[in-house]
Structure formats: C-alpha cells, structure tokens
Coordinates of C-alpha atoms in Angstrom, one line a residue:
M1 CA -47.3 -5.1 128.6
A2 CA -46.4 -6.2 132.1
D3 CA -45.2 -9.7 132.5
E4 CA -48.0 -10.5 135.0
D5 CA -50.6 -9.8 132.3
R6 CA -49.2 -12.4 129.9
I7 CA -50.9 -15.8 129.6
T8 CA -49.0 -18.9 128.8
V9 CA -51.1 -21.6 127.0
L10 CA -50.1 -25.2 126.5
Y11 CA -51.7 -26.5 123.3
V12 CA -51.6 -30.3 122.7
N13 CA -52.5 -31.7 119.2
D14 CA -51.0 -34.6 117.4
D15 CA -51.6 -32.9 114.0
P16 CA -48.6 -30.7 113.3
Q17 CA -50.4 -28.6 110.7
L18 CA -53.4 -27.8 112.9
L19 CA -51.0 -27.2 115.9
E20 CA -49.1 -24.6 113.9
L21 CA -52.2 -23.0 112.3
L22 CA -54.2 -22.5 115.5
S23 CA -51.2 -21.4 117.5
T24 CA -50.5 -18.6 114.9
Q25 CA -54.2 -17.6 114.9
L26 CA -54.3 -17.3 118.7
R27 CA -51.2 -15.2 118.9
M28 CA -52.6 -12.8 116.2
E29 CA -56.0 -12.6 117.9
E30 CA -54.7 -12.0 121.5
P31 CA -51.3 -10.3 122.0
R32 CA -51.3 -11.5 125.7
L33 CA -51.0 -15.1 124.7
D34 CA -47.8 -17.1 124.6
I35 CA -48.4 -20.5 123.0
V36 CA -46.3 -23.6 124.0
T37 CA -47.0 -26.6 121.8
T38 CA -46.5 -30.4 121.8
E39 CA -47.9 -33.3 119.8
T40 CA -48.0 -35.8 122.7
V41 CA -49.5 -36.3 126.1
A42 CA -46.1 -37.2 127.5
G43 CA -44.7 -33.9 126.1
G44 CA -47.6 -32.0 127.6
R45 CA -46.9 -33.5 131.1
A46 CA -43.2 -32.6 130.8
I47 CA -44.1 -29.0 129.9
L48 CA -46.5 -28.7 132.8
D49 CA -43.9 -30.0 135.2
G50 CA -41.2 -27.6 134.0
T51 CA -43.1 -24.4 132.9
Q52 CA -45.6 -22.1 134.5
I53 CA -48.8 -22.8 132.5
D54 CA -51.9 -20.7 132.8
C55 CA -54.3 -22.7 130.6
V56 CA -54.3 -26.0 128.7
L57 CA -55.9 -26.4 125.3
S58 CA -56.1 -30.0 124.1
D59 CA -57.5 -31.8 121.1
Y60 CA -59.7 -34.8 121.9
H61 CA -58.1 -37.3 119.5
L62 CA -54.5 -37.8 120.5
E63 CA -52.1 -40.5 119.4
A64 CA -52.1 -43.4 121.9
S65 CA -54.6 -41.5 124.1
N66 CA -57.3 -38.9 124.1
G67 CA -58.0 -35.5 125.6
V68 CA -60.2 -36.8 128.4
A69 CA -57.5 -39.1 129.7
F70 CA -55.0 -36.2 129.6
L71 CA -57.5 -34.1 131.5
R72 CA -57.9 -36.6 134.2
D73 CA -54.1 -36.8 134.5
V74 CA -53.8 -33.1 134.8
R75 CA -56.6 -32.7 137.3
E76 CA -54.8 -35.0 139.8
E77 CA -52.0 -32.3 140.2
Y78 CA -53.7 -29.1 138.9
P79 CA -57.3 -29.2 140.1
D80 CA -58.1 -25.6 139.2
L81 CA -56.0 -25.1 136.1
P82 CA -58.3 -23.9 133.2
F83 CA -58.5 -26.8 130.7
L84 CA -60.3 -26.4 127.3
L85 CA -61.1 -29.5 125.2
F86 CA -61.1 -28.8 121.5
T87 CA -62.6 -31.7 119.5
E88 CA -64.2 -32.5 116.1
T89 CA -67.1 -34.4 117.7
G90 CA -70.1 -33.3 119.6
D91 CA -70.7 -36.8 120.9
E92 CA -72.7 -36.8 124.2
T93 CA -70.5 -39.5 125.7
V94 CA -67.4 -37.4 125.2
A95 CA -69.1 -34.3 126.6
S96 CA -70.3 -36.3 129.6
E97 CA -66.9 -37.8 130.3
S98 CA -65.2 -34.4 129.9
I99 CA -67.6 -32.7 132.4
E100 CA -67.1 -35.6 134.9
A101 CA -63.4 -35.3 134.6
G102 CA -63.5 -31.6 135.4
V103 CA -63.2 -29.8 132.1
T104 CA -63.4 -26.0 132.2
D105 CA -65.0 -25.7 128.8
Y106 CA -65.8 -27.9 125.7
V107 CA -65.5 -26.5 122.2
I108 CA -66.5 -28.3 119.1
Q109 CA -64.1 -27.8 116.2
E110 CA -65.7 -26.7 113.0
A111 CA -64.4 -27.8 109.6
V112 CA -64.4 -24.3 108.1
G113 CA -63.8 -20.9 109.7
N114 CA -61.4 -19.4 112.2
Q115 CA -62.3 -20.3 115.8
A116 CA -59.3 -18.5 117.3
P117 CA -61.4 -15.4 118.4
L118 CA -63.8 -17.7 120.4
L119 CA -61.0 -19.7 121.9
A120 CA -58.9 -16.6 122.8
R121 CA -61.9 -15.0 124.6
K122 CA -62.5 -18.1 126.6
I123 CA -58.9 -18.6 127.5
V124 CA -58.5 -15.0 128.7
T125 CA -61.8 -15.1 130.6
Y126 CA -61.0 -18.3 132.5
V127 CA -57.3 -17.3 133.2
D128 CA -58.3 -13.8 134.5
H129 CA -61.0 -15.3 136.6
R130 CA -58.6 -17.8 138.1
R131 CA -56.0 -15.1 138.8
A132 CA -58.7 -12.9 140.4
Q133 CA -59.7 -15.8 142.7
R134 CA -56.2 -16.4 143.7
R135 CA -55.6 -12.8 144.5
A136 CA -58.7 -12.7 146.6
E137 CA -57.6 -15.9 148.4
R138 CA -54.2 -14.4 149.1
T139 CA -55.8 -11.2 150.4
D140 CA -58.2 -13.1 152.5
R141 CA -55.4 -15.2 153.9
R142 CA -53.2 -12.2 154.7
L143 CA -56.2 -10.4 156.2
R144 CA -56.9 -13.3 158.5
E145 CA -53.3 -13.5 159.5
I146 CA -53.4 -9.8 160.4
V147 CA -56.6 -9.8 162.3
S148 CA -55.8 -13.1 164.1
V149 CA -53.6 -11.1 166.5
T150 CA -56.1 -8.4 167.3
E151 CA -58.5 -8.4 170.3
Q152 CA -61.3 -7.0 168.2
A153 CA -63.8 -8.7 166.0
L154 CA -63.4 -7.6 162.4
W155 CA -66.4 -8.1 160.1
V156 CA -67.9 -7.3 156.7
F157 CA -71.6 -7.6 155.9
S158 CA -73.5 -6.9 152.7
A159 CA -75.4 -3.6 152.7
D160 CA -78.7 -5.2 153.8
W161 CA -77.0 -7.5 156.4
S162 CA -78.2 -10.6 154.6
E163 CA -74.7 -11.9 153.8
L164 CA -71.7 -12.2 156.0
Q165 CA -68.7 -11.6 153.7
F166 CA -65.9 -11.8 156.3
I167 CA -65.3 -12.3 160.0
N168 CA -62.4 -13.3 162.2
D169 CA -62.3 -15.7 165.1
R170 CA -62.6 -13.0 167.7
H171 CA -66.4 -12.9 167.3
E172 CA -66.8 -16.2 169.1
A173 CA -64.9 -14.8 172.1
L174 CA -67.2 -11.8 172.3
F175 CA -70.6 -13.3 171.6
G176 CA -70.1 -16.9 172.6
Q177 CA -71.4 -17.8 169.1
S178 CA -69.5 -19.8 166.4
T179 CA -68.7 -18.0 163.1
D180 CA -70.4 -20.9 161.2
T181 CA -73.7 -20.1 163.0
L182 CA -73.3 -16.4 161.9
R183 CA -72.5 -17.4 158.3
D184 CA -75.7 -19.5 158.2
D185 CA -77.8 -16.7 159.7
P186 CA -75.9 -13.3 159.4
T187 CA -78.2 -11.5 161.8
S188 CA -78.2 -14.2 164.5
F189 CA -75.7 -12.1 166.5
L190 CA -78.8 -10.2 167.6
D191 CA -79.8 -13.3 169.6
R192 CA -76.9 -12.6 171.9
V193 CA -77.6 -8.8 172.3
H194 CA -79.3 -7.9 175.6
E195 CA -83.1 -7.6 175.1
G196 CA -83.0 -3.9 176.3
D197 CA -80.4 -3.0 173.7
I198 CA -81.7 -4.8 170.6
E199 CA -83.8 -1.9 169.3
R200 CA -80.8 0.5 169.6
V201 CA -78.5 -1.9 167.7
T202 CA -81.1 -2.5 165.0
V203 CA -81.6 1.3 164.5
A204 CA -77.8 1.6 164.1
M205 CA -77.8 -1.2 161.5
E206 CA -80.5 0.6 159.5
H207 CA -78.6 3.9 159.6
A208 CA -75.4 2.1 158.5
S209 CA -77.3 0.6 155.5
A210 CA -78.5 4.1 154.7
G211 CA -74.9 5.2 154.4
E212 CA -74.2 6.7 157.9
P213 CA -71.1 5.6 160.0
Q214 CA -72.2 4.3 163.4
V215 CA -70.8 3.8 166.9
V216 CA -73.0 1.9 169.3
E217 CA -72.4 0.4 172.8
Y218 CA -74.6 -2.5 174.0
R219 CA -74.7 -5.4 176.3
V220 CA -74.1 -9.0 175.1
D221 CA -75.4 -12.0 177.0
K222 CA -72.5 -14.3 176.1
S223 CA -73.9 -17.0 178.4
E224 CA -76.3 -17.3 181.3
A225 CA -73.6 -16.3 183.6
V226 CA -71.5 -13.8 181.6
Q227 CA -72.6 -10.4 180.3
L228 CA -70.2 -8.1 178.4
W229 CA -70.4 -4.5 177.2
V230 CA -69.4 -4.4 173.5
E231 CA -68.7 -1.3 171.3
S232 CA -69.2 -1.7 167.6
R233 CA -68.0 0.8 165.0
C234 CA -68.9 0.5 161.4
R235 CA -68.6 2.4 158.1
P236 CA -70.5 1.9 154.9
I237 CA -68.5 1.1 151.7
R238 CA -69.8 2.6 148.5
D239 CA -69.3 1.8 144.8
D240 CA -68.6 4.3 142.0
T241 CA -72.3 5.3 141.9
G242 CA -72.4 6.1 145.6
A243 CA -74.6 3.1 146.5
V244 CA -73.7 1.3 149.7
T245 CA -72.4 -2.2 148.8
S246 CA -71.1 -3.4 152.2
I247 CA -70.7 -2.6 155.8
V248 CA -67.2 -3.0 157.4
G249 CA -66.8 -2.7 161.1
L250 CA -65.0 -3.6 164.4
S251 CA -66.4 -4.9 167.7
R252 CA -64.5 -4.9 171.0
D253 CA -65.1 -5.6 174.6
V254 CA -65.5 -2.4 176.6
T255 CA -66.7 -3.9 179.8
D256 CA -63.7 -2.7 181.9
R257 CA -64.2 0.8 180.6
K258 CA -67.9 0.8 181.4
V259 CA -67.2 -0.5 184.9
Y260 CA -64.5 2.3 185.4
Q261 CA -67.0 4.9 184.2
R262 CA -69.6 3.7 186.6
E263 CA -67.2 3.7 189.5
L264 CA -65.9 7.2 188.5
V265 CA -69.5 8.6 188.4
E266 CA -70.1 7.1 191.9
K267 CA -66.9 8.6 193.2
V268 CA -67.8 12.0 191.7
D269 CA -71.2 11.8 193.3
Q270 CA -69.6 10.9 196.6
L271 CA -67.2 13.8 196.2
E272 CA -70.1 16.3 195.6
E273 CA -72.0 14.9 198.6
F274 CA -68.9 15.1 200.7
A275 CA -68.2 18.7 199.6
G276 CA -71.7 19.8 200.5
T277 CA -71.5 18.1 203.9
V278 CA -68.1 19.5 204.7
A279 CA -69.1 23.0 203.6
H280 CA -72.2 22.9 205.8
D281 CA -70.4 21.5 208.8
L282 CA -67.6 24.0 208.6
R283 CA -69.7 27.1 208.0
N284 CA -71.4 27.0 211.4
P285 CA -68.2 27.0 213.6
L286 CA -66.6 29.4 211.1
N287 CA -69.4 31.9 211.6
V288 CA -69.1 31.5 215.3
A289 CA -65.3 32.1 215.2
D290 CA -65.7 35.1 212.8
G291 CA -68.4 36.7 215.0
N292 CA -66.4 36.4 218.2
V293 CA -63.2 37.6 216.7
R294 CA -65.0 40.7 215.4
L295 CA -66.4 41.4 218.9
V296 CA -63.0 41.2 220.4
A297 CA -61.6 43.4 217.6
N298 CA -64.2 46.1 218.5
E299 CA -62.8 46.2 222.1
Y300 CA -59.1 45.6 221.4
D301 CA -56.9 47.0 218.7
H302 CA -54.3 44.3 217.8
E303 CA -52.8 43.6 214.4
R304 CA -53.0 39.9 214.8
L305 CA -56.8 40.1 215.1
G306 CA -56.8 41.5 211.5
T307 CA -54.7 38.5 210.4
V308 CA -57.2 36.1 212.0
L309 CA -60.1 37.8 210.3
S310 CA -58.3 37.6 206.9
A311 CA -57.7 34.0 207.4
L312 CA -61.3 33.4 208.3
D313 CA -62.4 35.3 205.2
R314 CA -60.0 33.1 203.2
M315 CA -61.5 30.0 204.6
D316 CA -65.0 31.2 203.6
V317 CA -63.8 31.7 200.0
L318 CA -62.2 28.2 200.0
I319 CA -65.5 26.6 201.2
E320 CA -67.4 28.5 198.5
D321 CA -64.9 27.4 195.9
L322 CA -65.2 23.8 197.1
L323 CA -68.9 23.9 196.6
E324 CA -68.6 25.6 193.3
R325 CA -66.2 23.0 192.0
A326 CA -68.5 20.2 193.2
R327 CA -71.5 21.5 191.4
A328 CA -69.7 23.2 188.5
G329 CA -71.4 22.9 185.2
E330 CA -74.6 21.3 186.5
L331 CA -76.8 24.4 186.5
V332 CA -77.1 27.4 184.2
G333 CA -78.8 30.4 185.8
E334 CA -80.6 33.3 184.2
R335 CA -79.3 34.3 180.8
S336 CA -78.8 37.7 179.3
R337 CA -77.1 39.0 176.2
V338 CA -73.5 39.8 176.7
E339 CA -70.7 40.6 174.3
F340 CA -68.1 37.8 173.8
A341 CA -65.3 40.4 173.9
E342 CA -66.4 41.6 177.3
L343 CA -66.7 38.1 178.7
V344 CA -63.3 36.8 177.5
T345 CA -61.5 40.1 178.5
G346 CA -63.0 39.9 182.0
S347 CA -62.1 36.2 182.3
Y348 CA -58.5 37.0 181.3
E349 CA -58.3 39.7 184.0
N350 CA -59.5 37.2 186.6
V351 CA -56.7 34.8 185.7
H352 CA -53.3 35.9 187.1
A353 CA -51.0 35.1 184.2
P354 CA -48.1 37.6 184.1
G355 CA -46.1 37.6 180.9
S356 CA -49.1 36.3 178.8
S357 CA -51.2 38.4 176.5
L358 CA -54.7 38.4 175.1
D359 CA -55.7 39.4 171.6
V360 CA -59.5 39.7 170.9
T361 CA -60.1 39.8 167.2
G362 CA -63.9 40.0 167.1
S363 CA -67.1 39.8 169.1
I364 CA -70.7 38.7 168.9
G365 CA -73.5 38.8 171.5
L366 CA -74.1 35.6 173.5
E367 CA -77.3 34.7 175.3
C368 CA -75.8 33.1 178.4
D369 CA -75.3 32.9 182.2
A370 CA -72.4 35.4 182.1
A371 CA -70.9 34.2 185.4
R372 CA -70.8 30.6 184.3
V373 CA -69.4 31.3 180.9
M374 CA -66.7 33.5 182.3
E375 CA -65.8 30.6 184.6
A376 CA -65.5 28.4 181.4
F377 CA -63.3 31.0 179.7
E378 CA -61.2 31.4 182.8
N379 CA -60.5 27.7 182.8
L380 CA -59.5 27.8 179.1
I381 CA -57.2 30.8 179.6
R382 CA -55.7 29.1 182.8
N383 CA -55.1 26.0 180.8
A384 CA -53.2 27.9 178.1
A385 CA -51.1 29.7 180.8
E386 CA -50.3 26.5 182.7
H387 CA -49.4 24.4 179.8
G388 CA -47.8 27.0 177.6
P389 CA -44.7 29.3 177.9
S390 CA -44.7 32.2 180.3
D391 CA -45.2 34.6 177.4
V392 CA -48.0 32.6 175.8
T393 CA -50.3 34.6 173.4
I394 CA -54.0 33.9 173.7
T395 CA -56.2 34.8 170.9
A396 CA -60.0 35.0 171.0
G397 CA -62.4 35.6 168.1
V398 CA -65.5 34.6 166.2
L399 CA -66.0 31.6 164.0
A400 CA -67.1 31.9 160.3
D401 CA -70.7 32.9 159.8
D402 CA -70.9 34.0 163.5
R403 CA -71.8 30.4 164.4
G404 CA -69.7 30.5 167.5
V405 CA -66.4 31.7 169.1
Y406 CA -62.9 30.4 169.7
V407 CA -60.1 30.7 172.2
E408 CA -56.6 29.6 171.1
D409 CA -53.0 29.9 172.0
D410 CA -49.5 29.5 170.6
G411 CA -48.4 27.0 173.2
P412 CA -47.4 23.3 172.6
G413 CA -50.9 22.2 171.7
I414 CA -52.8 19.0 172.5
P415 CA -51.8 15.8 170.7
A416 CA -54.6 14.6 168.4
I417 CA -54.8 11.3 170.3
E418 CA -55.7 13.1 173.6
R419 CA -58.3 15.6 172.2
E420 CA -61.2 13.2 173.0
Q421 CA -60.0 12.6 176.5
I422 CA -59.2 16.1 177.8
F423 CA -62.8 16.9 178.7
E424 CA -63.0 13.8 181.0
K425 CA -63.1 14.3 184.7
G426 CA -59.7 13.6 186.3
Y427 CA -57.8 13.6 183.0
T428 CA -54.7 15.7 183.1
T429 CA -51.1 15.7 181.8
A430 CA -49.9 18.2 184.5
K431 CA -48.2 16.8 187.5
S432 CA -50.2 19.1 189.8
G433 CA -53.3 19.3 187.8
S434 CA -56.7 18.1 189.1
G435 CA -58.1 17.2 185.7
F436 CA -61.3 19.1 186.5
G437 CA -60.7 22.4 184.6
L438 CA -61.7 21.3 181.1
A439 CA -64.4 18.9 182.4
I440 CA -66.0 21.9 184.1
V441 CA -65.7 23.9 180.8
E442 CA -67.6 21.1 178.9
R443 CA -70.3 20.9 181.5
I444 CA -70.9 24.6 181.4
I445 CA -71.0 24.6 177.6
D446 CA -73.3 21.6 177.5
G447 CA -75.5 23.3 180.0
H448 CA -76.1 26.2 177.6
G449 CA -76.9 23.7 174.8
W450 CA -73.7 24.6 173.0
S451 CA -70.8 22.3 171.9
I452 CA -67.1 22.5 172.3
D453 CA -64.3 20.9 170.2
A454 CA -60.5 20.9 170.7
R455 CA -58.4 21.4 167.6
K456 CA -54.9 22.6 166.6
S457 CA -54.4 26.4 166.2
A458 CA -52.6 27.9 163.2
A459 CA -49.6 28.5 165.5
G460 CA -49.5 24.9 166.6
G461 CA -51.1 25.4 170.0
A462 CA -54.5 24.5 171.4
R463 CA -57.7 25.8 169.9
F464 CA -61.1 25.5 171.4
E465 CA -64.1 26.1 169.2
I466 CA -67.5 26.7 170.8
V467 CA -70.5 26.5 168.5
V468 CA -73.5 28.3 169.9
G469 CA -76.0 28.0 167.1
D470 CA -78.0 31.2 166.8
A471 CA -75.7 33.8 168.4

C-alpha cells in the first residue's frame, strides 16, 4: 500500500482499556489506519503539533476537560481537519455545542457491540474527501498560475451552460465584464456579444452541448466606444458513458487579424482592378505597334523586325497572364468529363521542371473545367519543383473509394504548423515567391465545389488531397 493512502488517526480517551480496545478494532477493520493514542488533551495537542494527523477521534468525557473544549482548541489551528466526537451520551446540549464548535461527525457510543466498522467508514470517508478537496484546490491554484500569463481567456462551463466551473482573469479584459458577474449569471457574456452575432454564438453553444467541437468568431461590444473581434474555441468533455459533462474552451482577441484580413481583401480587390485597367490601357497601343510593325515587315525584310514582333507577342502573353492571375479561381467555365491521368500529365508537361519525374498510379474521370483544373495541377507541380530537390519525384493517384485524387512529392514537405496558412494569398516561404500559387489552387478547387487538404506524404514530402465527392 502506498504511503499516501495511509491514514493517521489521533484517538483521545482517558480510559486506557477503551483506548486500547477501539484502537485494535479499528486497525483490524481498516488496514489503511494508523492509530496514535493519548489519554489527555495536552497529549493530543502535543501529537498534533509534532505529527501529521489526518483525523481526530475523541471521547467526550475527558479528565479535566471534555471533547468539545478539545474540538474548539483544535479548530483554532486546524479548521478543516476531520474531527469525530465519540461519546456515551446523546444529550442535545452536547450535540448542539459540538455542531457549533465545528465537529465533523457525532457518534453515540453503545454499551454493547463493535462500532469500529462504522467509525472506520466515517474516518476513511471524511479523510478521502478532505484529500480530494485539497488536490482539487492545488490543481485549481496551479491552473490559475499557468493561465494567468496567457493572453487568452480559459473557461469551463457545465454541459448546459448553467454553471461556470472555471474562468481566468483574462475574461474581463476581453468582455469588459467581471468574472463575479459571469459566475452569478453564466450566460451573461452574451450581453456583451454584438446583436448581429448573438444567434451565431448561441447556435455554436447548442452544438457544443450536443457534443460537437466549435470555433466561432464574433464581435464583442466591450464598451460604448470599444468593439473587439473575439474567437472562441471549445471542446465538449465526456464521461465514461459518452455523455457531455462540461465544455472547456479558449477565447482570444483576433481584432488585429480581422483588420489585416479586411485590408488584404481591399488590396487584392485593388490589384485586380489595377490589373484590368493596365491590361486595357496597354492593349490598345500594343495593337497599334504590332499592326504597324507587321506592315513594315511586309515591305522590308530585316531580322530585327522579327525580334520586335516576338517581343510584342511576349508582351501580349504577359498581359493575358496578368489578367489571369488577377481573376484566377473566381470563375469555373463549362465542365466536361476528363480523365485525371490526362489532366495531371498535361499539367506536368506544361511545367518546365528538368530532372524531375512524374508517376501516375491511377485515374478517375473528373467533371471539371479542364483548363482551370490543369492550372491548379500546374501550380501544385511547380510548387513541388520549386521547393524540392532538382530530381524531385512527383506522384499522382486516386484516393480510397475513388472519392478524390492526390498529388504528392518526396521533397522536404510542409511543416504541420504551416499547413493551414499555405493557401492564404501572399503566404510564401520562398524568397522569390509571390504567395499566390497555392491560393489560386484553392480558389479553383473551391470553385468546383471540391475541397483540398495539405498533408505529409509517405516519403516525408508534401501531399495534397483533393476530395471531389461523386467522381
């Protein structure tokens, strides 16, 4: 038996025979009990001061004192120590005084019979309960120390949100609401949620209570002058039967991120508008230049005229590419059924990646805008070639149950922490990268009603899985 499971009991009784008898019976009844005995109150105080005692068992009638007086003395220094009063009398006055003094339990001593089983059960129950409380208090204290340094609000609610079980001080900084107010009314945080977002937050709460993890962003009116964007993530906690017992979650300020996203969207929109304007303004003079050069070329044969015409053709291609990148992924044209192997092979041939190789392991038919899907595959293949070794091997195949396709490589791969960011516009780890390649891929995939996910390939490289539903 582990030492922490043992229970040390101080038993005080001025009758040596009863002291020895009950001590022996208690040891026989419960192996966890270690009994320390004394016949006097002074001896009891000395033992308490020098020994770690888990419970006090005291007779009421003591020489020069009584058990209630001893109880009052103990309570001054040990307010939560289990204290059982064992007495021959059921006098109401004694019972009343004992309760007033803070007795844990009051047991009337019977003249005949062994009461050790009853006493042992009570002692073990009260000591285990006290130990559990202290463990919970230590855990709560450590948890508060840990979460006190975080910028996020950590909280735990009951499954139906009717009870706040834990929250750190960060809540007040986010919601402008005291934690005491929230404890009194656990759903009062909804009072600070922006009116237009309350329904969405309420629905998320209902889904969490039903056992579904949730992530929700919403506005918080911290004060009349201050509004924040807050992101809350929560996960239901279940018992052994699978029932939801509580909801644990984190809330954080994402205002800066929302502002950045809004600014980024505005910049992208401006870029698209600028690209369209530039393309339109350049095409007219370009057409004039091209037409006049061709007229001159019909009259004069000079090698430099061919160079000029090639340069003009190149400029036209660049303008078209500029427009394509600006509107990439926004529109999906007419669809037809095309074999995946044909699409990915054609895409590989369009990407100049000498030294690399493509292995197509399977194929299914895809209902798609072939030109746009090939553009997506080209970007995936180009991504593998740019970030991998010169001899990178690219493998393309079909997912289990024909639910989609994949493109993977044996390059360095994508760190797990970056996999959610790689599809964002402007995100790149390459010094010369634009950060638009994978963003274009995602928009094309989304435009088809499909989904794409970045994973780790068996060789440790990057793997992109595209789920297309009914192939």
